Amino acid sequence: MYFPIFIFLLKNLFFYFIFSNIAIAATLPETIAHVKASVVGVGTYSSIRGVQASYSGTGFVVADGLHVVTNAHVLPEKIDTEHNEYIGVFVGINPKLYRTEIVSVDSIHDLALLKINGPTLPHFSLGSMQEVKEGMRIAFTGFPIGPVLGLYPVTHRGIVSAIVPIATAGRNTRDLNPQRIQQLSHKPFMVFQLDATAYPGNSGSPLYDPSTGKVLGVINMVFVKGSRENVLKDPSGITYAIPVEHVYALLKDSGLTP
């Protein structure tokens, strides 16, 4: 008596699972087509240097279309003014280079804001950290191998596997270093641990909701990874992202509306 009802419910559950996943997968290509024009390469350029352009990481356009968010560690520690070096963003597959100036740097959260000396570009909308739940689907787009084969945006997807503090105490004093001590001395903040693979060139890539394209965080491949994973002998392959709330703060401190 109950067996046919069980089979009926099981079939409906199966079809719901299949079609709900197809619907989600179908939105991602549309989202990628919409957002990839807002993803840029970040690096330096010198007109009189042997290798003129040097790629450092990824960034994404925000606010008024003239500002770019990236990781602070993507920027050079110093600019070689003797060789007319400057920080720039690379736009498009056959990249055009636009000079930028540093507007603000948040070293605590490893974020930087640049202003483009060039045309207005399509920009991302920002989401909210409150939208992020463990297990939700995410995607990020960037340039994991830089301009080697042209600046073709590469998208990875996965889930938020955990929301965790940036710094771990470590197993013993040998695991402490100046960066970790600095982070532990401040109020620890939460980061997104992702079940997705990113590479060093992805630093600064936008983490976004695949269905809306709203930015939820900023991929970080050095700052967070060094804080959480230097207790491991070998890298784990886990990816981390700085929550978008810190991007909001960066923009607000610079007098910009997201």
XYZ file of C-alpha atoms in Angstrom:
258
model
C 0.000 0.000 0.000
C 2.765 2.415 0.927
C 5.271 1.123 -1.626
C 3.751 2.903 -4.718
C 3.611 6.172 -2.771
C 7.264 5.738 -1.843
C 8.208 5.138 -5.498
C 6.179 8.192 -6.576
C 7.940 10.437 -4.041
C 11.325 9.019 -4.961
C 10.749 9.729 -8.669
C 9.664 13.285 -7.968
C 12.687 13.854 -5.753
C 14.960 12.483 -8.487
C 13.502 14.751 -11.183
C 13.612 17.766 -8.865
C 17.297 17.125 -8.184
C 18.173 16.668 -11.862
C 16.261 19.659 -13.204
C 17.233 21.998 -10.397
C 20.903 21.302 -11.152
C 20.358 21.772 -14.883
C 18.746 25.140 -14.193
C 21.689 26.244 -12.069
C 24.214 25.038 -14.644
C 22.320 26.864 -17.422
C 22.622 30.215 -15.647
C 26.395 30.043 -15.214
C 27.304 30.508 -18.917
C 25.000 33.523 -19.051
C 26.570 34.944 -15.902
C 30.110 34.395 -17.204
C 29.251 36.152 -20.474
C 27.966 39.099 -18.453
C 30.769 39.437 -15.878
C 33.964 38.600 -17.756
C 34.174 42.073 -19.304
C 34.573 43.396 -15.743
C 37.573 41.180 -14.929
C 41.006 42.678 -15.631
C 44.643 41.748 -15.295
C 46.828 43.752 -12.914
C 50.544 44.329 -13.353
C 53.236 46.830 -14.177
C 54.562 48.380 -17.359
C 57.786 50.134 -18.282
C 58.379 51.504 -21.773
C 62.172 51.258 -21.454
C 62.507 47.958 -19.619
C 63.560 44.747 -21.369
C 60.325 42.921 -20.543
C 57.928 45.837 -20.778
C 54.812 44.328 -19.174
C 54.761 42.232 -16.011
C 51.562 40.473 -14.924
C 50.897 40.100 -11.181
C 47.293 39.012 -10.650
C 43.621 39.617 -11.306
C 41.319 42.494 -10.440
C 37.691 43.421 -11.057
C 35.905 46.668 -11.872
C 33.552 48.186 -9.285
C 31.607 51.342 -8.395
C 31.684 53.909 -11.226
C 33.505 51.698 -13.734
C 36.775 53.536 -13.133
C 37.937 51.638 -10.041
C 39.438 48.187 -9.668
C 39.667 45.961 -6.579
C 42.521 43.479 -6.230
C 44.707 41.967 -3.509
C 47.228 44.299 -1.900
C 49.961 41.695 -2.346
C 49.397 41.818 -6.127
C 50.859 45.337 -6.182
C 54.651 45.777 -6.327
C 56.416 46.793 -3.132
C 58.042 49.663 -5.004
C 57.827 51.238 -8.433
C 60.935 51.622 -10.576
C 60.434 55.264 -11.509
C 63.890 55.406 -13.126
C 62.534 53.113 -15.849
C 59.157 54.892 -16.095
C 57.393 51.959 -14.482
C 53.757 52.242 -13.469
C 50.900 50.023 -12.265
C 48.332 49.256 -14.924
C 45.358 47.079 -15.742
C 45.151 44.845 -18.798
C 41.743 44.771 -20.491
C 40.597 42.354 -23.203
C 42.027 39.228 -24.851
C 44.432 41.335 -26.936
C 44.968 43.497 -23.894
C 44.851 47.238 -23.830
C 46.852 48.693 -20.988
C 45.525 51.524 -18.860
C 47.618 53.347 -16.299
C 46.216 53.314 -12.763
C 46.871 55.059 -9.497
C 46.568 53.538 -6.038
C 43.570 54.992 -4.224
C 43.654 52.936 -1.038
C 45.311 49.872 0.472
C 43.856 47.740 3.284
C 46.826 45.645 4.400
C 44.875 43.952 7.207
C 42.469 42.367 4.716
C 44.960 42.340 1.811
C 42.837 44.518 -0.457
C 43.709 47.425 -2.723
C 41.681 49.903 -4.742
C 43.000 51.344 -8.007
C 41.654 54.104 -10.241
C 41.868 53.669 -14.003
C 43.134 56.464 -16.223
C 40.984 55.412 -19.134
C 37.435 54.737 -20.300
C 34.604 53.627 -18.054
C 34.392 49.815 -17.955
C 31.481 47.472 -17.117
C 31.429 46.925 -13.365
C 30.339 44.277 -10.896
C 27.511 44.631 -8.408
C 28.351 43.655 -4.850
C 26.442 41.130 -2.792
C 26.470 40.595 0.960
C 28.350 38.292 3.304
C 24.976 37.420 4.821
C 24.060 35.751 1.512
C 26.944 33.294 1.852
C 26.108 29.941 3.430
C 28.227 26.840 3.784
C 27.415 24.520 0.905
C 26.258 27.224 -1.510
C 27.535 27.204 -5.075
C 30.098 29.812 -6.089
C 32.223 30.732 -9.103
C 35.248 32.922 -9.718
C 36.819 34.254 -12.882
C 40.406 35.347 -13.387
C 43.682 34.746 -15.167
C 45.472 31.792 -13.528
C 48.283 31.717 -16.086
C 48.338 35.409 -16.886
C 48.901 36.613 -20.458
C 50.915 33.575 -21.610
C 48.175 32.551 -24.059
C 46.396 35.896 -24.095
C 44.180 37.225 -21.313
C 41.383 34.709 -21.707
C 39.204 34.748 -18.573
C 39.088 31.357 -16.862
C 36.180 30.417 -14.598
C 36.217 27.873 -11.780
C 33.253 26.790 -9.723
C 32.690 24.951 -6.471
C 31.027 25.437 -3.115
C 31.714 27.300 0.095
C 32.998 24.439 2.205
C 33.458 26.446 5.425
C 33.513 29.944 6.890
C 36.581 30.078 9.122
C 38.903 32.534 10.939
C 41.810 33.770 8.842
C 44.538 32.813 11.323
C 45.182 29.562 13.148
C 47.274 29.471 16.284
C 49.610 26.816 14.907
C 50.907 23.681 16.559
C 53.922 25.286 18.230
C 56.063 28.422 18.275
C 57.927 27.309 15.153
C 54.714 27.904 13.193
C 54.660 31.591 14.149
C 55.972 34.212 11.748
C 55.658 38.020 11.593
C 52.581 37.856 9.344
C 50.763 35.440 11.650
C 51.672 37.420 14.770
C 50.305 40.569 13.104
C 47.070 38.815 12.187
C 46.618 37.287 15.642
C 47.213 40.694 17.226
C 44.171 42.091 15.400
C 40.620 40.906 15.803
C 40.458 37.725 13.675
C 38.089 37.995 10.747
C 36.278 35.248 8.896
C 37.162 34.059 5.400
C 35.498 31.698 2.949
C 37.135 28.306 2.475
C 36.244 26.999 -0.979
C 36.016 23.555 -2.476
C 37.488 24.853 -5.743
C 40.962 25.124 -7.212
C 42.607 28.493 -7.823
C 46.151 29.332 -8.855
C 48.531 32.207 -8.017
C 47.395 34.310 -10.990
C 43.868 34.143 -9.560
C 44.801 36.399 -6.648
C 42.312 39.273 -6.713
C 39.673 37.396 -8.734
C 36.023 38.126 -7.910
C 34.152 35.362 -6.107
C 30.507 35.598 -7.147
C 27.081 34.005 -7.047
C 26.740 31.984 -10.289
C 23.089 32.940 -10.711
C 23.306 36.682 -10.038
C 26.933 37.616 -10.741
C 27.095 39.598 -7.495
C 30.520 39.662 -5.864
C 30.682 37.778 -2.563
C 34.432 37.909 -1.951
C 37.944 38.266 -3.355
C 40.112 35.216 -4.072
C 43.348 35.235 -2.085
C 46.191 32.833 -2.900
C 49.004 34.120 -0.666
C 47.889 36.161 2.338
C 45.237 33.790 3.704
C 46.876 30.600 2.535
C 50.077 31.492 4.349
C 48.113 32.218 7.514
C 46.054 29.066 7.602
C 48.218 26.492 5.863
C 51.849 27.009 6.791
C 51.346 24.423 9.528
C 51.112 21.914 6.682
C 54.179 20.423 5.061
C 52.551 20.522 1.612
C 49.843 22.859 0.285
C 46.359 21.427 0.548
C 44.923 22.844 -2.662
C 42.184 24.620 -0.709
C 41.207 28.087 -1.928
C 40.229 31.046 0.262
C 38.416 34.329 -0.306
C 38.170 37.606 1.611
C 34.467 38.447 2.280
C 32.902 41.274 0.307
C 32.095 43.310 3.423
C 35.737 44.434 3.434
C 35.380 45.626 -0.172
C 32.407 47.740 0.936
C 34.556 49.265 3.687
C 37.378 49.983 1.226
C 35.008 51.785 -1.144
C 33.289 53.693 1.641
C 36.615 54.900 3.047
C 37.466 56.175 -0.450
C 34.164 58.044 -0.796
C 32.727 55.669 -3.399
C 29.272 54.135 -3.695
C 29.346 50.393 -4.524
